[in-house]
Coordinates of C-alpha atoms in Angstrom, one line a residue:
Chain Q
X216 CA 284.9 256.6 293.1
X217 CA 282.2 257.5 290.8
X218 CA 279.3 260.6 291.8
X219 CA 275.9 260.0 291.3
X220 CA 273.6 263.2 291.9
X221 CA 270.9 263.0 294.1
X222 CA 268.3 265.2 291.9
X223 CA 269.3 262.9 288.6
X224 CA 268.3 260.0 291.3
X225 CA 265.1 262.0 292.0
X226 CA 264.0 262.7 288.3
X227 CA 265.1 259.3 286.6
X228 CA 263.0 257.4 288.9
X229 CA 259.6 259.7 288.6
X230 CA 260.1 259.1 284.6
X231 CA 260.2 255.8 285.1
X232 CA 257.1 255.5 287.3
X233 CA 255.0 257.4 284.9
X234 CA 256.8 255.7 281.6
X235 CA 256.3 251.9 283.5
X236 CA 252.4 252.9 284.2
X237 CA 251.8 254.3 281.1
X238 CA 253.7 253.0 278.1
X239 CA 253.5 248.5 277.7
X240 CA 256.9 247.7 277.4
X241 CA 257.3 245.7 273.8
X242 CA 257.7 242.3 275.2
X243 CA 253.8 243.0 276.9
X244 CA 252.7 244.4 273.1
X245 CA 254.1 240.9 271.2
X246 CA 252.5 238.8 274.2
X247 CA 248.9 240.6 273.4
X248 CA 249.1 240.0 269.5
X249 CA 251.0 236.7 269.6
X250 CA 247.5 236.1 272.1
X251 CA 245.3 237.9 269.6
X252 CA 246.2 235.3 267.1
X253 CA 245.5 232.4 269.3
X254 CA 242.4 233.1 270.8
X255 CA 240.1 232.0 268.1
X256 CA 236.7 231.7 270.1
X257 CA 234.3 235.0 270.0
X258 CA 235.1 235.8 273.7
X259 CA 238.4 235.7 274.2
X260 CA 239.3 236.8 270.8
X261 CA 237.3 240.0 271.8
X262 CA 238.7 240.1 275.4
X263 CA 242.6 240.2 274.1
X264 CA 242.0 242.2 271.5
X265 CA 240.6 244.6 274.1
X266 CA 243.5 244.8 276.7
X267 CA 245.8 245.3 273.3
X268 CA 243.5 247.8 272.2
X269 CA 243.7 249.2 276.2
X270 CA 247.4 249.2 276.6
X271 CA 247.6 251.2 272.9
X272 CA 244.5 253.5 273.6
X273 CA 247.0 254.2 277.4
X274 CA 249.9 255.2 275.4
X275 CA 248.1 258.0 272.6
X276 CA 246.5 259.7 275.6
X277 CA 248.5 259.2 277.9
X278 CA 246.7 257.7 280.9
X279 CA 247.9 254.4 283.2
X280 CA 247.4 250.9 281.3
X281 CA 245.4 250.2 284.2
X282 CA 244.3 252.1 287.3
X283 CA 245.8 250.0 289.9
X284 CA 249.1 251.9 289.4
X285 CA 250.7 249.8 292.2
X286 CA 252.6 249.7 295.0
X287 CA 256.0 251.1 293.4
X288 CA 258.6 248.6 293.5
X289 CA 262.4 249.1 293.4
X290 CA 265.6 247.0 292.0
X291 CA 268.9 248.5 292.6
X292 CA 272.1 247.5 291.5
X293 CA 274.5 250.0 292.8
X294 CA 278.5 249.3 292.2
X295 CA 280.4 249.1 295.8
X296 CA 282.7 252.5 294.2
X297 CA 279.2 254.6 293.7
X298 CA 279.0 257.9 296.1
X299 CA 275.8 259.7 295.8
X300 CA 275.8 263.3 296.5
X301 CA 273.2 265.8 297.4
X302 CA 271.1 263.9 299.9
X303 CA 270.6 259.8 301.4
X304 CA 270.1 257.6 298.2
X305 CA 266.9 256.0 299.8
X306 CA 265.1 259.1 299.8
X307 CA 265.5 260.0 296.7
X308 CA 264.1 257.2 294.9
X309 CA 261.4 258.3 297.6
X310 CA 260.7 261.2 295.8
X311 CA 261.1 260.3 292.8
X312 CA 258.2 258.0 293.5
X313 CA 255.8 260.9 295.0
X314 CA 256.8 263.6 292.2
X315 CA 256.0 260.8 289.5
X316 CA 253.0 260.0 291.3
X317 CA 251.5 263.2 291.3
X318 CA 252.7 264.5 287.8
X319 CA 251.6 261.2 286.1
X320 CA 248.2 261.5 287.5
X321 CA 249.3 257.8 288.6
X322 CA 246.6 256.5 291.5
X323 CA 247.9 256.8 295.4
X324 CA 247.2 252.9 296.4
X325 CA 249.5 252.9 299.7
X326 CA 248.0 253.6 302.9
X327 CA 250.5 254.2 305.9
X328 CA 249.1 251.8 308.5
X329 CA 247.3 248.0 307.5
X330 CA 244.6 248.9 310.6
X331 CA 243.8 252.3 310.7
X332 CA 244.0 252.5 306.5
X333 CA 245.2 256.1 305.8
X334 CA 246.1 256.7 302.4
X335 CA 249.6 258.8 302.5
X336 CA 248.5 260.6 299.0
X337 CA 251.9 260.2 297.2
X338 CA 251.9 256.9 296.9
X339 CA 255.8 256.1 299.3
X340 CA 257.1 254.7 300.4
X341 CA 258.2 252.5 298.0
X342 CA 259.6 249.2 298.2
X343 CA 263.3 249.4 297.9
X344 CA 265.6 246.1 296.9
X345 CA 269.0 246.7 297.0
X346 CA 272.0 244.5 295.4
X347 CA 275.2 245.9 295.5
X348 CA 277.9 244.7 292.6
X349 CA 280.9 245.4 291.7
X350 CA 282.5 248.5 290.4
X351 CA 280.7 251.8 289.6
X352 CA 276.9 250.2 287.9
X353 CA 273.8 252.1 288.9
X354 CA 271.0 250.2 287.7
X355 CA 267.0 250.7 288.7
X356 CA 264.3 248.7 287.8
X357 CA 261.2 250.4 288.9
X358 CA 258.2 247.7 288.7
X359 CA 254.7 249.0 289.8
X360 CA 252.8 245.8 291.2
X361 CA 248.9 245.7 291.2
X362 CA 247.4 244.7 294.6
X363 CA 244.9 242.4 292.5
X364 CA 247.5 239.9 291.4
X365 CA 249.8 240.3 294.5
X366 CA 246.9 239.1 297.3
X367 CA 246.7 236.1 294.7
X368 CA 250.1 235.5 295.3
X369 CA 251.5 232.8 298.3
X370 CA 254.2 231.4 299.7
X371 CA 254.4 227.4 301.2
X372 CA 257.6 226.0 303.8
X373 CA 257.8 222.5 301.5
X374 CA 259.7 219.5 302.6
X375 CA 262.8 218.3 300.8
X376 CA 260.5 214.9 300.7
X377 CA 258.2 217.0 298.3
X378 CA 260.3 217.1 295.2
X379 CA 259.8 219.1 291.9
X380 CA 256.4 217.3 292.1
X381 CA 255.2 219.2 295.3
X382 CA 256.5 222.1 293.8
X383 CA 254.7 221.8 290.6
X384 CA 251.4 221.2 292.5
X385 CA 252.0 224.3 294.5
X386 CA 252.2 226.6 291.6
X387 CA 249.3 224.8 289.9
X388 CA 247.1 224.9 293.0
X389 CA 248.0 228.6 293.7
X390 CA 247.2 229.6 289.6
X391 CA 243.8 227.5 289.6
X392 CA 242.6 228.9 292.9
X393 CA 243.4 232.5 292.0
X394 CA 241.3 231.7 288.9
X395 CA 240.1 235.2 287.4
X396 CA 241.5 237.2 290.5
X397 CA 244.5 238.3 289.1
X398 CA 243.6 239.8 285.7
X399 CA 244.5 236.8 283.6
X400 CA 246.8 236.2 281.5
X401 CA 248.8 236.1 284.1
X402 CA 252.7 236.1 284.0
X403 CA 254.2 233.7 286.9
X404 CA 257.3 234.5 288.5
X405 CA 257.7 231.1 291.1
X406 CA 261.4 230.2 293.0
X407 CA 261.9 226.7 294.8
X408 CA 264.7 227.1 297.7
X409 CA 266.3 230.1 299.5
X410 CA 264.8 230.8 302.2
X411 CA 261.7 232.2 303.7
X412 CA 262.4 235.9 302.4
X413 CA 264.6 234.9 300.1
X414 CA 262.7 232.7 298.0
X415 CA 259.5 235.3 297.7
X416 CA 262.1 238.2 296.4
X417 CA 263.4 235.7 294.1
X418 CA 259.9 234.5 292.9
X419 CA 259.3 238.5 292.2
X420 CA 262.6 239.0 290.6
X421 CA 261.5 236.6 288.3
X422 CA 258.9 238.9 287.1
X423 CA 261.3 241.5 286.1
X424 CA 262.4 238.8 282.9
X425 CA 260.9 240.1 279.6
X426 CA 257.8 237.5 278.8
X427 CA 258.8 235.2 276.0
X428 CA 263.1 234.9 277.1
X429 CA 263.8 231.8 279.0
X430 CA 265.4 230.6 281.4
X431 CA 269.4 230.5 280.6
X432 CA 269.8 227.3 282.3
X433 CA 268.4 224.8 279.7
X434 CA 266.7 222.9 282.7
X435 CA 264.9 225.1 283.6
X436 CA 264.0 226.5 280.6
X437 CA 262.7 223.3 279.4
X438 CA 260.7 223.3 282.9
X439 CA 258.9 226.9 281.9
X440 CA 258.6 225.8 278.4
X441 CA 256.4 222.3 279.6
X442 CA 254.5 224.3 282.9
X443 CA 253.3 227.2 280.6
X444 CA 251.9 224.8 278.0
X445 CA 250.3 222.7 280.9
X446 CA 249.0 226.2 282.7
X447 CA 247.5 227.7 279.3
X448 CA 246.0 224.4 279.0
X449 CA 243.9 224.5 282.6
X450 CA 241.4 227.2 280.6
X451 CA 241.1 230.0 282.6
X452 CA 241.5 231.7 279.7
X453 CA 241.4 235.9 279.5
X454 CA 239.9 237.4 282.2
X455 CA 238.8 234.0 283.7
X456 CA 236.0 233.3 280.6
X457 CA 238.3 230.8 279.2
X458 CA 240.7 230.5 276.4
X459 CA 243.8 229.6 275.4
X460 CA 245.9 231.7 277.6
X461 CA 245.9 232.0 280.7
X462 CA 249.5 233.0 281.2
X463 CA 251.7 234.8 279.2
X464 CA 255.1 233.3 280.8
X465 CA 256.6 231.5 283.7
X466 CA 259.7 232.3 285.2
X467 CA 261.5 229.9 287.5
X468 CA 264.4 230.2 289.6
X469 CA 266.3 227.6 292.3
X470 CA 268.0 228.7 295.2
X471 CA 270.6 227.4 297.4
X472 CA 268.7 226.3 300.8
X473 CA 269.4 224.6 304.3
X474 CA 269.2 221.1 304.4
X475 CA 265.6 221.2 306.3
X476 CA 263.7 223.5 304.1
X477 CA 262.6 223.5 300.7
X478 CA 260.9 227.0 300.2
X479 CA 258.5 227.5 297.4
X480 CA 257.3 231.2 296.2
X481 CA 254.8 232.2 293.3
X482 CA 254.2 235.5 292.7
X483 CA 251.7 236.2 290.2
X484 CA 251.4 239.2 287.7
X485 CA 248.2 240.4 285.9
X486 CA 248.8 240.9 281.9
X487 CA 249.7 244.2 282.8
X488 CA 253.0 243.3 283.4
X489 CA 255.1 246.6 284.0
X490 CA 259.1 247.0 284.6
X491 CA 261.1 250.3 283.6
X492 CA 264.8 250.4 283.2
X493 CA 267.3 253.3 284.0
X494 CA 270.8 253.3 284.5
X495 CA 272.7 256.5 285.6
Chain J
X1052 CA 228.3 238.5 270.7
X1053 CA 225.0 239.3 271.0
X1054 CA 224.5 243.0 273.1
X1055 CA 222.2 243.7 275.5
X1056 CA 221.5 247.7 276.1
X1057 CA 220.4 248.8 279.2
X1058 CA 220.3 251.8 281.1
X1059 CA 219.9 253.1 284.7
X1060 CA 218.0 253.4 287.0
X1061 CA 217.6 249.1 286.4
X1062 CA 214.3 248.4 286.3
X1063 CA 213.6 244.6 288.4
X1064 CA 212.6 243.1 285.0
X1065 CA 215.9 244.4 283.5
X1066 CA 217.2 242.5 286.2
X1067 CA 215.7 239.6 286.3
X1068 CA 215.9 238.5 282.7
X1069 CA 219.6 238.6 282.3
X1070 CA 221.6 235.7 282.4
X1071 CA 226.0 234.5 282.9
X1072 CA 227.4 235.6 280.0
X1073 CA 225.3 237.8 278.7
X1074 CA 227.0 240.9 277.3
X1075 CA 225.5 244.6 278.1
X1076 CA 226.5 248.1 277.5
X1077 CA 225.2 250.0 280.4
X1078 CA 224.3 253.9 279.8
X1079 CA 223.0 256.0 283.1
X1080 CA 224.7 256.6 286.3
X1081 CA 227.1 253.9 288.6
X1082 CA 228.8 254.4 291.9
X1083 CA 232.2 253.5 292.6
X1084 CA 233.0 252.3 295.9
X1085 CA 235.8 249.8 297.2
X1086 CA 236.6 248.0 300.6
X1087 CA 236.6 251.3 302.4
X1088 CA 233.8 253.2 300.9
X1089 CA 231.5 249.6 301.7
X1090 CA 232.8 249.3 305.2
X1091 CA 231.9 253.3 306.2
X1092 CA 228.2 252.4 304.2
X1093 CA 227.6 249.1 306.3
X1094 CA 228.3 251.6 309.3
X1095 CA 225.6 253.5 308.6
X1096 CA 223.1 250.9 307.7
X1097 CA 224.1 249.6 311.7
X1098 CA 223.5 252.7 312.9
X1099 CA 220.6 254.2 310.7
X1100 CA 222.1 256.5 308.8
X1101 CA 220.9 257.3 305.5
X1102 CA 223.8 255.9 302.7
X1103 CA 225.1 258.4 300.2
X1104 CA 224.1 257.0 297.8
X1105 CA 220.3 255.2 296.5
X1106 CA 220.6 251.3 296.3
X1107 CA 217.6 250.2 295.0
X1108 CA 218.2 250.4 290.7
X1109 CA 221.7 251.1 291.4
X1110 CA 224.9 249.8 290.1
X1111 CA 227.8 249.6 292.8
X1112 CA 231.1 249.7 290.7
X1113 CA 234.2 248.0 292.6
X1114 CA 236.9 250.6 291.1
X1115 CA 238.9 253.3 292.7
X1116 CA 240.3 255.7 289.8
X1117 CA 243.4 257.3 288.4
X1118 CA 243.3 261.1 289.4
X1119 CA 241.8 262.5 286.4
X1120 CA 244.4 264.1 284.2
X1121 CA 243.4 268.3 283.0
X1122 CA 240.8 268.7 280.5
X1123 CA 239.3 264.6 281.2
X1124 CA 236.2 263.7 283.7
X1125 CA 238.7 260.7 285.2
X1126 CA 241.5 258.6 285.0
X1127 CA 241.7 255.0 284.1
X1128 CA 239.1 253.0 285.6
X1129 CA 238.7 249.7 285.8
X1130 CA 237.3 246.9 287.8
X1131 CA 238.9 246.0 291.0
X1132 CA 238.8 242.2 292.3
X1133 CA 235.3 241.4 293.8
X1134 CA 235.7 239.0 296.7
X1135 CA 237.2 241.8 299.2
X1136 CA 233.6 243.5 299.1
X1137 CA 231.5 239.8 299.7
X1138 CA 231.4 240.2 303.4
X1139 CA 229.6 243.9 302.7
X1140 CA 227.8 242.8 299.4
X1141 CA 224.5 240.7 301.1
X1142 CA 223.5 243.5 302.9
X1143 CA 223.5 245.7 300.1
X1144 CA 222.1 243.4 297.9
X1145 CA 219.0 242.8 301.4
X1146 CA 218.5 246.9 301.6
X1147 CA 217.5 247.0 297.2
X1148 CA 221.4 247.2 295.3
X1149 CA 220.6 246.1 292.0
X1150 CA 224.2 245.4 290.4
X1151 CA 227.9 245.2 291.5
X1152 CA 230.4 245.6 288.9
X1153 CA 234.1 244.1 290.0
X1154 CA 236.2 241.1 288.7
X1155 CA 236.8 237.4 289.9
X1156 CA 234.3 235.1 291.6
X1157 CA 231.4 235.7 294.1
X1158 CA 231.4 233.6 297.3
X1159 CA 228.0 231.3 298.1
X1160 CA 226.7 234.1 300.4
X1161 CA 226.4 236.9 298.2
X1162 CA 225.6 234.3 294.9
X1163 CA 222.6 233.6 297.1
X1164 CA 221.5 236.8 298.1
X1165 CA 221.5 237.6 294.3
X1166 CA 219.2 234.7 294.2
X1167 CA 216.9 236.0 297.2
X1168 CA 216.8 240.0 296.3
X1169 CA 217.2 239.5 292.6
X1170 CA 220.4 241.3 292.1
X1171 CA 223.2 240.4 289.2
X1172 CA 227.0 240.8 289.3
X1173 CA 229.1 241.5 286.4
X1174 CA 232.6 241.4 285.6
X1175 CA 234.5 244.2 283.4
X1176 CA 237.9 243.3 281.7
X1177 CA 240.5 243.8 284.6
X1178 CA 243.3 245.7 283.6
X1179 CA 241.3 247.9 281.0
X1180 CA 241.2 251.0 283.1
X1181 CA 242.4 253.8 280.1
X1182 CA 239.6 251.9 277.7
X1183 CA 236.8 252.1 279.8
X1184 CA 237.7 255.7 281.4
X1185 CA 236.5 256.7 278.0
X1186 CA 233.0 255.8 278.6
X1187 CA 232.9 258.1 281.4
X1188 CA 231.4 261.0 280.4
X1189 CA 231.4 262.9 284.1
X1190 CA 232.3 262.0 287.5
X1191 CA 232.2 263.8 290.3
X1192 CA 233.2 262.5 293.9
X1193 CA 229.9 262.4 296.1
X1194 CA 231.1 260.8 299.4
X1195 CA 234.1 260.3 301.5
X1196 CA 236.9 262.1 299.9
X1197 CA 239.3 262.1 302.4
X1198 CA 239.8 258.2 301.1
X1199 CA 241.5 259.5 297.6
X1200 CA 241.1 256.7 295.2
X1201 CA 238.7 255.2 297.5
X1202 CA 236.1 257.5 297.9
X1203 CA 232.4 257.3 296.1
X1204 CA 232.0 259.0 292.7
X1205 CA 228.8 259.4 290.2
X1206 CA 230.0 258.5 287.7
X1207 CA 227.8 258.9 283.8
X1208 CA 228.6 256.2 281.5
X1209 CA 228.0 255.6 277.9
X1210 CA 228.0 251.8 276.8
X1211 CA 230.1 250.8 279.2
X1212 CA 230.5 247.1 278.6
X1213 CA 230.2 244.4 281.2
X1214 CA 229.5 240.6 281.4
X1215 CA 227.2 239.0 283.1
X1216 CA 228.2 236.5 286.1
X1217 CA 226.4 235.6 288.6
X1218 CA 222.2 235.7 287.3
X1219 CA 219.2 235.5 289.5
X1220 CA 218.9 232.2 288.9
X1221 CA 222.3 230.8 290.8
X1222 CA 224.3 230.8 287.5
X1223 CA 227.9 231.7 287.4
X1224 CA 229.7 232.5 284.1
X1225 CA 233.6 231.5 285.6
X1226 CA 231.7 228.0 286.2
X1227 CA 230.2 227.9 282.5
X1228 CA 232.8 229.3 280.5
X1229 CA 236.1 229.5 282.3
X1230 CA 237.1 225.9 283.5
X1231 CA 236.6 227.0 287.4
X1232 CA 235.5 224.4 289.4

């Protein structure tokens, strides 16, 4: 058995909140220059060269990348011999998430109810994913999502009839009609199979993979390599004024599914793509 | 890129002479207000209540802020996406509002009441919040507190950059420059 203590829980998560909001993680700062270079026209040139400027300008004075500080998203990966002591592991990545909130001067997007639309002022609860692995591993990934990109984001029940064709048309149709919505460029996180829940999770795990690695499965790797060319070439551009790039990345995933269904996810990001590793 | 100064209150031939694309740097006073703020204000209009806030000249700014960290008037501040405020914008736009600042496209209705009341909409750079919080020089929350991050502010800007959309003349920038159908 290996003891994990509840307040080390507590404070590693509210780091990471603040760190994920406030510092672009170095994948994010190559994607903006390698983008910088690219866009050639007046526009777009001066619209990347503003979010890079942005995302620098967040780090020296230490303010969020972007306002929208998210709903905060959780990954765990907790080893089956892990005992945590001190208090009930869900709670405190629960506070975690409302001391970082509040000492990062992070924005408070959640409201408790959809109807009645009460903001609960710490920003919890968060959204908690848990995976649990072998051994004694304690891994978090906290990953504040912007509201923006995630109402741009959908879910379809295909038929096996459909193919990699109707799932191809399904991401297409989902990044042309979210169009400037979600804060282009955009990183794409889509999955094909699973199941109803199962294939969204996996479509926003994708996220999670630094922009620029692929795929380890050369298929699909090819696959990302071919739909990212074909989506920076519908012109959306930065921001939606068109350009060059209108996505960063695009990570895929299958799943294993029933012999009915043929899920397909996408779950879009906005450029400000955020993820925060700890492990305790 | 050519730069168009302007500064508040608009005046209607401010207004009326700008067109999609046109880049401006806006100095003067703009109001933030987001789904919330807009569905407590159409209240009012239906019950005839006076609004918080003066539409006619005025800039509506879709954004709800970072808490402002010590010794800073706010926290990052940018643009939030536009279309959740079109089923509140027309009647705005009918009672005088002279500019809504947001991101991503307009629906027909509110394109044409821009047309009818000669009103523009412009976009700033979404995901740009810590860039343009520095061309706020004050804020101070007028309206509705109890919504947090979605209450009205004043805000005073200095140069704070936006591009023209959607024009007085049924023009739409996403149409003309970003390959949106």
């Amino acid at each position: 058995m290996r003891k994990i203590l509840y307040r080390d829980i507590v404070e590693a998560t509210a780091k990471a909140c603040i760190e994920a909001n406030i510092i672009a993680s170095s994948d994010l700062i190559e994607a903006y220059q390698r983008a910088i270079t690219k866009e050639v026209d007046e526009l777009s040139g001066r619209i990347m060269h503003d979010l890079y400027e942005n995302a620098k300008l967040a780090k020296s004075h230490h303010l969020p990348i972007c306002q929208d500080t998210g709903t905060a998203v959780i990954f765990l990966e907790i080893g089956q011999n892990v005992l945590i002591d001190g208090g009930f592991l869900m709670d405190a990545f629960q506070e975690g998430v409302a001391d970082g909130y509040q000492k990062g001067y992070l924005r408070k997007s959640i409201v408790s109810h959809p109807l009645t639309r009460k903001n609960t002022g710490n920003n919890t609860p968060a959204v908690i994913h848990v995976d649990i692995v072998a051994e004694d591993v304690f891994k978090v990934t906290v990953a504040p999502k912007g509201g923006g990109s995630e109402n741009m984001s959908r879910l379809k029940m295909l038929t096996p009839s459909e193919g990699l064709e109707g799932f191809k048309e399904f991401v297409f149709e989902t990044i042309r009609l979210a169009g400037p919505n979600p804060c282009p460029p955009i990183v794409v996180g889509a999955c094909l199979g699973g199941n109803f829940e199962s294939c969204a999770l996996q479509a926003k795990k994708n996220l999670l993979r630094p922009i620029g690695q692929r795929h380890s499965d050369p298929e699909l790797s090819i696959l990302e390599e071919k739909w990212l060319e074909e989506i920076n070439a519908l012109h959306i551009g930065p921001q939606g004024f068109g350009g060059k790039t209108t996505a960063f990345d695009v990570h895929l995933e299958f799943l294993p599914c029933h012999i009915a269904s043929m899920p397909a996810a996408v779950n879009l990001n906005c450029h400000v793509s955020r993820h925060q590793q700890f492990e305790l | 890129m050519e730069v168009i100064h302007l500064q508040t209150p608009l005046k209607q031939e401010d207004v009326k002479g700008l067109r999609a694309g046109d880049y401006l740097l806006i100095s003067g006073i703009m109001y933030t207000a987001r789904d919330s703020a807009h569905r407590r204000m159409i209240e009012a209009l239906d019950n005839h209540r006076p609004l918080p806030i003066p539409l006619p000249g005025s800039i509506i700014y879709y954004a709800g802020p970072a808490p402002a960290p010590p010794g800073k008037p706010i926290g990052s501040i940018g643009p939030t996406t536009s279309y959740r405020m079109d089923s509140y914008a027309p009647r705005l736009i009918e009672e005088g509002l002279s500019m809504m600042i947001g991101k991503g496209s307009r629906n027909k209705l509110v394109q044409q009441a821009m047309i009818d009341h000669e009103a523009v909409y412009c976009a700033a750079w979404g995901g740009a919040g810590a860039l343009l919080a520095g061309c706020v020089k004050n804020a101070k929350c007028i309206a509705y507190e109890e919504l947090g991050p979605e209450a009205i502010y004043e805000l005073e800007v200095e140069n704070f950059p936006v591009m023209v959309v959607n024009d007085t003349i049924g023009q739409d920038a996403y149409e003309l420059m970003g390959g949106q159908q």
